[in-house]
Amino acid sequence: MAEAVTPFKVQIPDSELELLRKKLELARLPDYEGCEWGEEAEGGVTSGLMRETVDHWRTKYDWRAAEARMNEMPQYKTSIPIDGFDAVNVHFVHAKPADPAAAAGPPTPLLFLHGWPGSFIEVQEMLPRLLAAGFHVVAPSLAGFGFSGYPRQAGFQLTHQAEMMNRLMARLGYGSYLVQGGDWGSLLGRIMAVRYPKHVKALHLNMIFSSGPNGQKWPPADEELTPREQRCVDRAKFFQTKNSAYQALQATKPRTVGYAFHDSPLGMLAWMADKVLIWSDPKAKAWTPDELITWTLLHYFPGPTTGMVTYRENDFAWVLELLSSEEPGCKVPLGLSQFPEEMVFSPRRVLEADYKNLAWMREHDAGGHFAASEKPEELATDMIDFFGSYRK
């Protein structure tokens, strides 16, 4: 029974929804009316956006409708053992073509890895394209996110997440597979390619860290940039100087932040909306109140703390040091979709110097950090195009 894979549907108890309704009814918002600093976007979510979204939440939002939409995807749970840790009860989407004979390509397993503050639902808009192309799509909730469990022991890092994901794919009968990732999923995918090259046939990312050839700081002060490069560099600097404080807070005090948001749906909304809206490209997508609320609740209902603990257990310096020591010899083909409003950026020439396994790259004119939600058609097309050579 330990290896059982059981069907799962998202079904939040009525008692939780009633408690949420009461919290929204009793919630109070600060009054910033007439204050210039209350509507200045760099200082956080504006009071106008919060008032409008909370009013929509109280009067129009329907969680059961959002839940039904999620449950259109076939979902499962299974317990995966992790060396040195509790077994993790992993939640995942596992979708296959309804008519394999009509698919445009051979049956190929594809592991889709989300990040923070995303979740498994990021795959949903891409599923029709990917299934039509013949992919068997596995989209798990990372350990500590959504409806997946999390070990009681400290020290659970991306290397253990990678072990968990590889064992999940083996549990499903996939000895080899393709991987796609963004945010934490991009770092996790890179670790999987390094640690499990016999299983990962190719890796596609929509975010990648690169300091420059041989680890040199990029861009050097004397290098002339193209207009696109300058815009992307300015965007990355804006993130580093104005929008990265959350990293330090979640990496040092995840429990403190977790207490605040575990009991406050409005606090969770403000924290989520601040990231989702600023990290996105408004030219690519206008986020609706329903979407912002649903993303919020996928952290609020299960509890947000363990997702934030990921930052504490995986210091970026440690992750990048691990990759710099293990990745240079990686032979797994790498594909990259680059969106101009992503928060990290390096030009093609720098990436080619850093990643000898970079086999494919496509630059897009619009899109930001949440490519699967902002540009699902384009990201799905990129995966189909890049993975085409590695599907047999």
Coordinates of C-alpha atoms in Angstrom, one line a residue:
M1 CA 0.0 0.0 0.0
A2 CA 3.0 2.3 0.5
E3 CA 3.4 2.6 -3.2
A4 CA -0.3 3.2 -3.9
V5 CA -1.2 6.1 -6.2
T6 CA -4.7 7.3 -5.2
P7 CA -7.0 9.8 -7.0
F8 CA -7.4 13.2 -5.4
K9 CA -9.7 16.1 -5.8
V10 CA -9.3 19.5 -4.2
Q11 CA -12.2 19.8 -1.7
I12 CA -11.8 22.4 1.0
P13 CA -14.3 21.7 3.9
D14 CA -17.4 23.9 4.2
S15 CA -16.2 24.8 7.7
E16 CA -13.0 26.3 6.3
L17 CA -15.0 28.4 3.8
E18 CA -17.3 29.6 6.5
L19 CA -14.4 30.6 8.7
L20 CA -12.9 32.4 5.7
R21 CA -16.2 34.2 5.1
K22 CA -16.2 35.4 8.7
K23 CA -12.7 36.6 8.5
L24 CA -13.4 38.6 5.3
E25 CA -16.6 40.0 6.9
L26 CA -14.6 41.2 10.0
A27 CA -11.5 42.3 8.2
R28 CA -10.3 45.9 8.4
L29 CA -8.2 47.7 5.9
P30 CA -6.0 50.7 6.7
D31 CA -7.2 54.0 5.4
Y32 CA -4.6 55.6 3.1
E33 CA -7.0 57.8 1.3
G34 CA -5.4 61.1 0.4
C35 CA -1.9 59.9 1.1
E36 CA 0.5 60.0 -1.8
W37 CA 2.5 57.2 -0.3
G38 CA -0.6 55.0 -0.1
E39 CA -0.9 54.7 -3.9
E40 CA 2.8 54.6 -4.8
A41 CA 3.4 51.2 -6.3
E42 CA 7.0 50.7 -5.2
G43 CA 5.9 50.8 -1.6
G44 CA 3.7 47.7 -2.0
V45 CA 0.2 46.9 -3.0
T46 CA -1.9 50.0 -3.3
S47 CA -4.9 50.7 -1.1
G48 CA -7.1 51.0 -4.2
L49 CA -6.2 47.6 -5.4
M50 CA -6.7 46.0 -2.0
R51 CA -10.1 47.6 -1.5
E52 CA -11.3 46.6 -5.0
T53 CA -10.0 43.0 -4.6
V54 CA -11.3 42.5 -1.1
D55 CA -14.7 43.8 -2.1
H56 CA -14.8 41.4 -5.1
W57 CA -13.7 38.6 -2.7
R58 CA -16.6 39.3 -0.3
T59 CA -19.3 39.7 -2.9
K60 CA -18.5 37.9 -6.1
Y61 CA -15.6 35.4 -5.7
D62 CA -16.6 31.7 -5.8
W63 CA -14.0 29.2 -4.5
R64 CA -16.2 26.2 -5.4
A65 CA -16.1 27.4 -9.1
A66 CA -12.3 27.7 -8.9
E67 CA -12.1 24.3 -7.2
A68 CA -14.2 22.7 -10.0
R69 CA -11.9 24.2 -12.6
M70 CA -8.8 22.7 -10.8
N71 CA -10.5 19.4 -10.6
E72 CA -10.9 19.2 -14.4
M73 CA -7.3 18.1 -14.2
P74 CA -6.7 14.5 -13.1
Q75 CA -4.9 14.6 -9.8
Y76 CA -3.4 12.0 -7.5
K77 CA -1.4 11.5 -4.3
T78 CA 1.3 9.1 -3.4
S79 CA 3.8 8.7 -0.6
I80 CA 7.4 9.0 -1.7
P81 CA 10.3 7.9 0.6
I82 CA 13.2 10.3 1.0
D83 CA 16.5 9.2 2.4
G84 CA 16.9 10.6 5.9
F85 CA 13.5 12.2 6.0
D86 CA 9.8 11.4 6.5
A87 CA 8.1 10.1 3.4
V88 CA 6.3 12.9 1.6
N89 CA 2.7 12.5 0.5
V90 CA 3.1 14.1 -2.9
H91 CA 0.1 15.7 -4.8
F92 CA 0.4 15.9 -8.5
V93 CA -1.5 16.3 -11.8
H94 CA -1.0 13.4 -14.2
A95 CA -2.7 14.1 -17.6
K96 CA -2.5 11.9 -20.7
P97 CA -3.9 12.4 -24.2
A98 CA -7.5 11.2 -24.4
D99 CA -6.8 9.6 -27.8
P100 CA -3.1 8.8 -28.1
A101 CA -3.5 7.8 -31.8
A102 CA -4.7 11.3 -32.6
A103 CA -1.7 13.0 -30.8
A104 CA 0.8 14.9 -33.0
G105 CA 3.8 13.2 -31.3
P106 CA 4.9 10.1 -29.5
P107 CA 3.9 9.5 -25.9
T108 CA 6.5 11.4 -23.9
P109 CA 6.5 12.0 -20.1
L110 CA 7.0 15.7 -19.2
L111 CA 7.6 16.9 -15.6
F112 CA 6.5 20.4 -15.0
L113 CA 8.0 22.1 -11.9
H114 CA 6.5 25.3 -10.4
G115 CA 8.0 27.8 -8.0
W116 CA 6.9 30.3 -5.4
P117 CA 4.4 31.9 -5.2
G118 CA 3.1 29.7 -8.0
S119 CA 1.5 26.2 -7.8
F120 CA 0.4 23.2 -9.8
I121 CA -2.4 25.2 -11.5
E122 CA 0.1 27.1 -13.6
V123 CA 0.2 24.1 -16.0
Q124 CA -3.6 24.2 -16.7
E125 CA -3.7 26.6 -19.5
M126 CA -0.9 24.7 -21.4
L127 CA -2.4 21.3 -21.0
P128 CA -4.6 21.2 -24.2
R129 CA -1.5 22.1 -26.4
L130 CA 0.8 19.7 -24.6
L131 CA -1.7 16.8 -24.6
A132 CA -2.5 17.3 -28.3
A133 CA 1.3 17.0 -28.9
G134 CA 1.3 13.6 -27.1
F135 CA 2.9 14.6 -23.8
H136 CA 2.1 12.8 -20.6
V137 CA 2.2 15.7 -18.2
V138 CA 3.1 15.3 -14.6
A139 CA 2.8 18.6 -12.6
P140 CA 3.4 18.0 -8.9
S141 CA 3.0 20.4 -6.0
L142 CA 6.6 20.8 -4.6
A143 CA 7.0 19.5 -1.0
G144 CA 5.6 22.1 1.3
F145 CA 3.4 23.7 -1.4
G146 CA -0.3 23.3 -2.0
F147 CA -1.5 19.8 -1.2
S148 CA 1.9 18.0 -0.9
G149 CA 3.2 17.2 2.5
Y150 CA 6.5 18.3 4.1
P151 CA 9.0 16.4 6.3
R152 CA 9.2 17.2 10.0
Q153 CA 13.1 17.1 9.9
A154 CA 15.1 20.2 9.1
G155 CA 17.5 20.3 6.2
F156 CA 15.2 19.3 3.4
Q157 CA 16.8 20.9 0.4
L158 CA 16.4 21.0 -3.4
T159 CA 18.6 18.0 -3.7
H160 CA 16.0 16.1 -1.7
Q161 CA 13.2 17.6 -3.8
A162 CA 15.0 16.3 -6.8
E163 CA 15.3 12.8 -5.3
M164 CA 11.5 13.0 -4.6
M165 CA 10.6 14.0 -8.1
N166 CA 12.8 11.4 -9.7
R167 CA 11.2 8.7 -7.5
L168 CA 7.8 10.0 -8.3
M169 CA 8.4 9.6 -12.1
A170 CA 9.7 6.1 -11.5
R171 CA 6.6 5.3 -9.4
L172 CA 4.5 6.4 -12.4
G173 CA 6.6 4.1 -14.7
Y174 CA 8.7 6.7 -16.4
G175 CA 12.3 5.7 -16.5
S176 CA 13.2 8.7 -18.6
Y177 CA 11.4 12.0 -19.0
L178 CA 11.7 15.7 -20.0
V179 CA 11.7 18.5 -17.4
Q180 CA 10.4 22.1 -17.6
G181 CA 10.8 24.6 -14.8
G182 CA 10.7 28.3 -13.7
D183 CA 11.5 30.0 -10.4
W184 CA 12.4 27.3 -7.9
G185 CA 11.5 24.8 -10.6
S186 CA 14.3 26.1 -12.7
L187 CA 16.9 25.5 -10.0
L188 CA 15.3 22.1 -9.2
G189 CA 15.3 21.1 -12.8
R190 CA 19.0 22.0 -13.1
I191 CA 19.8 19.8 -10.1
M192 CA 17.8 17.0 -11.5
A193 CA 19.7 17.2 -14.8
V194 CA 23.0 17.1 -12.9
R195 CA 22.0 14.3 -10.5
Y196 CA 19.9 12.1 -12.7
P197 CA 21.2 12.5 -16.3
K198 CA 20.2 9.0 -17.2
H199 CA 16.6 9.8 -16.5
V200 CA 16.3 13.5 -17.6
K201 CA 16.5 13.5 -21.4
A202 CA 16.3 17.3 -21.8
L203 CA 15.6 20.3 -19.7
H204 CA 13.7 23.4 -20.6
L205 CA 13.7 26.6 -18.5
N206 CA 12.0 30.0 -18.6
M207 CA 14.4 31.5 -16.0
I208 CA 18.1 31.0 -15.5
F209 CA 20.7 32.5 -13.3
S210 CA 24.0 33.4 -14.9
S211 CA 26.8 35.7 -13.6
G212 CA 28.7 35.8 -16.9
P213 CA 31.5 33.8 -18.5
N214 CA 33.6 32.0 -15.8
G215 CA 31.6 33.6 -13.1
Q216 CA 32.6 37.2 -14.0
K217 CA 30.2 40.0 -13.1
W218 CA 27.9 40.9 -16.0
P219 CA 27.5 43.4 -17.6
P220 CA 30.9 44.9 -17.3
A221 CA 30.9 48.7 -17.0
D222 CA 32.5 49.2 -20.4
E223 CA 30.2 46.9 -22.4
E224 CA 27.7 48.5 -24.8
L225 CA 24.3 46.9 -24.6
T226 CA 21.5 46.6 -27.1
P227 CA 18.2 48.4 -26.2
R228 CA 16.6 45.1 -25.3
E229 CA 19.6 44.1 -23.1
Q230 CA 19.6 47.4 -21.4
R231 CA 15.8 47.2 -20.7
C232 CA 16.2 43.7 -19.3
V233 CA 19.2 44.7 -17.2
D234 CA 17.3 47.6 -15.8
R235 CA 14.4 45.3 -14.9
A236 CA 16.8 42.9 -13.1
K237 CA 18.3 45.8 -11.1
F238 CA 14.8 47.0 -10.2
F239 CA 14.0 43.6 -8.8
Q240 CA 17.3 43.3 -6.9
T241 CA 17.1 46.8 -5.3
K242 CA 13.3 47.3 -4.9
N243 CA 11.6 43.9 -4.9
S244 CA 13.8 41.3 -3.3
A245 CA 13.2 42.0 0.5
Y246 CA 10.8 39.1 0.6
Q247 CA 13.7 36.7 0.0
A248 CA 15.6 37.9 3.1
L249 CA 12.4 37.7 5.3
Q250 CA 11.3 34.2 4.1
A251 CA 14.9 32.9 4.3
T252 CA 15.4 34.1 7.9
K253 CA 12.0 34.3 9.5
P254 CA 9.6 31.9 7.7
R255 CA 7.7 30.9 10.8
T256 CA 7.2 34.6 11.8
V257 CA 5.8 35.4 8.4
G258 CA 3.9 32.2 8.4
Y259 CA 2.0 33.0 11.6
A260 CA 1.0 36.4 10.2
F261 CA -0.4 34.9 6.9
H262 CA -1.8 31.6 8.3
D263 CA -4.5 33.5 10.1
S264 CA -5.0 36.5 7.7
P265 CA -6.4 36.0 4.3
L266 CA -6.0 39.7 3.6
G267 CA -2.4 39.6 4.6
M268 CA -1.8 36.6 2.4
L269 CA -3.5 38.4 -0.5
A270 CA -1.3 41.5 -0.1
W271 CA 1.9 39.5 0.0
M272 CA 0.9 37.4 -3.0
A273 CA -0.5 40.3 -5.2
D274 CA 2.6 42.4 -4.6
K275 CA 4.7 39.6 -6.2
V276 CA 2.4 38.4 -8.9
L277 CA 1.6 41.9 -10.3
I278 CA 5.1 43.4 -10.1
W279 CA 6.9 40.3 -11.5
S280 CA 4.5 40.0 -14.4
D281 CA 4.4 41.9 -17.7
P282 CA 1.2 44.0 -18.0
K283 CA 1.5 43.9 -21.8
A284 CA 1.2 40.1 -21.6
K285 CA -1.5 39.6 -19.1
A286 CA -4.0 41.5 -17.0
W287 CA -4.5 39.5 -13.8
T288 CA -8.2 39.3 -12.7
P289 CA -9.3 39.5 -9.0
D290 CA -10.4 35.9 -9.3
E291 CA -6.9 34.8 -10.3
L292 CA -5.2 36.7 -7.5
I293 CA -7.6 35.3 -4.9
T294 CA -7.3 31.7 -6.1
W295 CA -3.5 31.9 -6.1
T296 CA -3.7 33.4 -2.6
L297 CA -6.0 30.6 -1.3
L298 CA -3.8 27.9 -2.7
H299 CA -1.2 29.1 -0.1
Y300 CA -3.7 30.2 2.6
F301 CA -5.8 27.0 2.9
P302 CA -2.9 24.5 3.2
G303 CA -0.8 27.0 5.2
P304 CA 2.0 29.1 3.7
T305 CA 4.8 28.4 6.1
T306 CA 6.4 25.3 4.6
G307 CA 6.6 26.9 1.1
M308 CA 8.5 29.8 2.7
V309 CA 10.8 27.5 4.6
T310 CA 12.1 26.5 1.2
Y311 CA 14.0 29.8 1.2
R312 CA 15.5 29.1 4.6
E313 CA 16.6 25.6 3.6
N314 CA 18.0 26.6 0.2
D315 CA 20.2 29.7 0.5
F316 CA 20.7 30.9 -3.0
A317 CA 24.5 31.1 -2.5
W318 CA 24.5 27.4 -1.5
V319 CA 22.4 26.4 -4.5
L320 CA 24.5 28.3 -7.0
E321 CA 27.7 27.0 -5.5
L322 CA 26.4 23.5 -5.7
L323 CA 25.5 24.0 -9.4
S324 CA 28.8 25.7 -10.2
S325 CA 30.6 22.6 -8.9
E326 CA 28.5 19.9 -10.4
E327 CA 26.9 21.5 -13.5
P328 CA 29.9 22.2 -15.9
G329 CA 30.1 18.6 -17.1
C330 CA 26.3 18.3 -17.5
K331 CA 25.4 16.8 -20.9
V332 CA 21.6 17.0 -20.7
P333 CA 20.4 19.3 -23.5
L334 CA 19.2 22.7 -22.2
G335 CA 16.5 24.9 -23.8
L336 CA 15.6 28.4 -22.7
S337 CA 12.7 30.6 -23.3
Q338 CA 13.6 34.2 -22.4
F339 CA 10.8 36.7 -21.5
P340 CA 11.8 40.4 -21.3
E341 CA 10.1 41.1 -17.9
E342 CA 11.8 38.2 -16.1
M343 CA 13.6 39.2 -13.0
V344 CA 17.0 37.8 -14.0
F345 CA 18.6 38.3 -17.3
S346 CA 21.7 37.4 -19.3
P347 CA 22.1 37.7 -23.1
R348 CA 22.5 34.8 -25.4
R349 CA 26.3 35.2 -25.7
V350 CA 26.8 35.1 -22.0
L351 CA 24.5 32.1 -21.6
E352 CA 26.3 30.2 -24.4
A353 CA 29.6 30.8 -22.6
D354 CA 28.3 29.7 -19.2
Y355 CA 26.2 26.7 -20.4
K356 CA 28.0 24.4 -22.8
N357 CA 24.8 22.3 -23.0
L358 CA 22.6 25.2 -24.2
A359 CA 21.1 23.7 -27.3
W360 CA 18.1 26.0 -28.0
M361 CA 16.9 29.4 -27.1
R362 CA 14.0 31.7 -28.1
E363 CA 13.5 35.3 -27.1
H364 CA 10.0 36.7 -26.7
D365 CA 8.8 40.3 -27.0
A366 CA 6.4 40.1 -24.0
G367 CA 6.0 38.2 -20.8
G368 CA 7.5 38.1 -17.3
H369 CA 8.2 35.7 -14.4
F370 CA 5.0 33.7 -14.7
A371 CA 5.3 32.6 -18.3
A372 CA 3.0 29.6 -17.9
S373 CA 0.2 31.9 -16.9
E374 CA 1.1 35.1 -18.8
K375 CA 2.1 33.4 -22.1
P376 CA 0.8 29.8 -22.0
E377 CA 0.5 29.4 -25.7
E378 CA 4.1 30.6 -26.4
L379 CA 5.6 28.6 -23.6
A380 CA 3.8 25.4 -24.7
T381 CA 5.0 26.0 -28.3
D382 CA 8.5 26.5 -27.1
M383 CA 8.5 23.2 -25.2
I384 CA 7.0 21.4 -28.2
D385 CA 9.6 22.9 -30.5
F386 CA 12.6 22.3 -28.2
F387 CA 11.7 18.8 -26.9
G388 CA 10.9 17.6 -30.4
S389 CA 14.5 16.3 -30.9
Y390 CA 14.5 14.4 -27.6
R391 CA 11.2 12.5 -27.7
K392 CA 12.3 9.1 -29.1

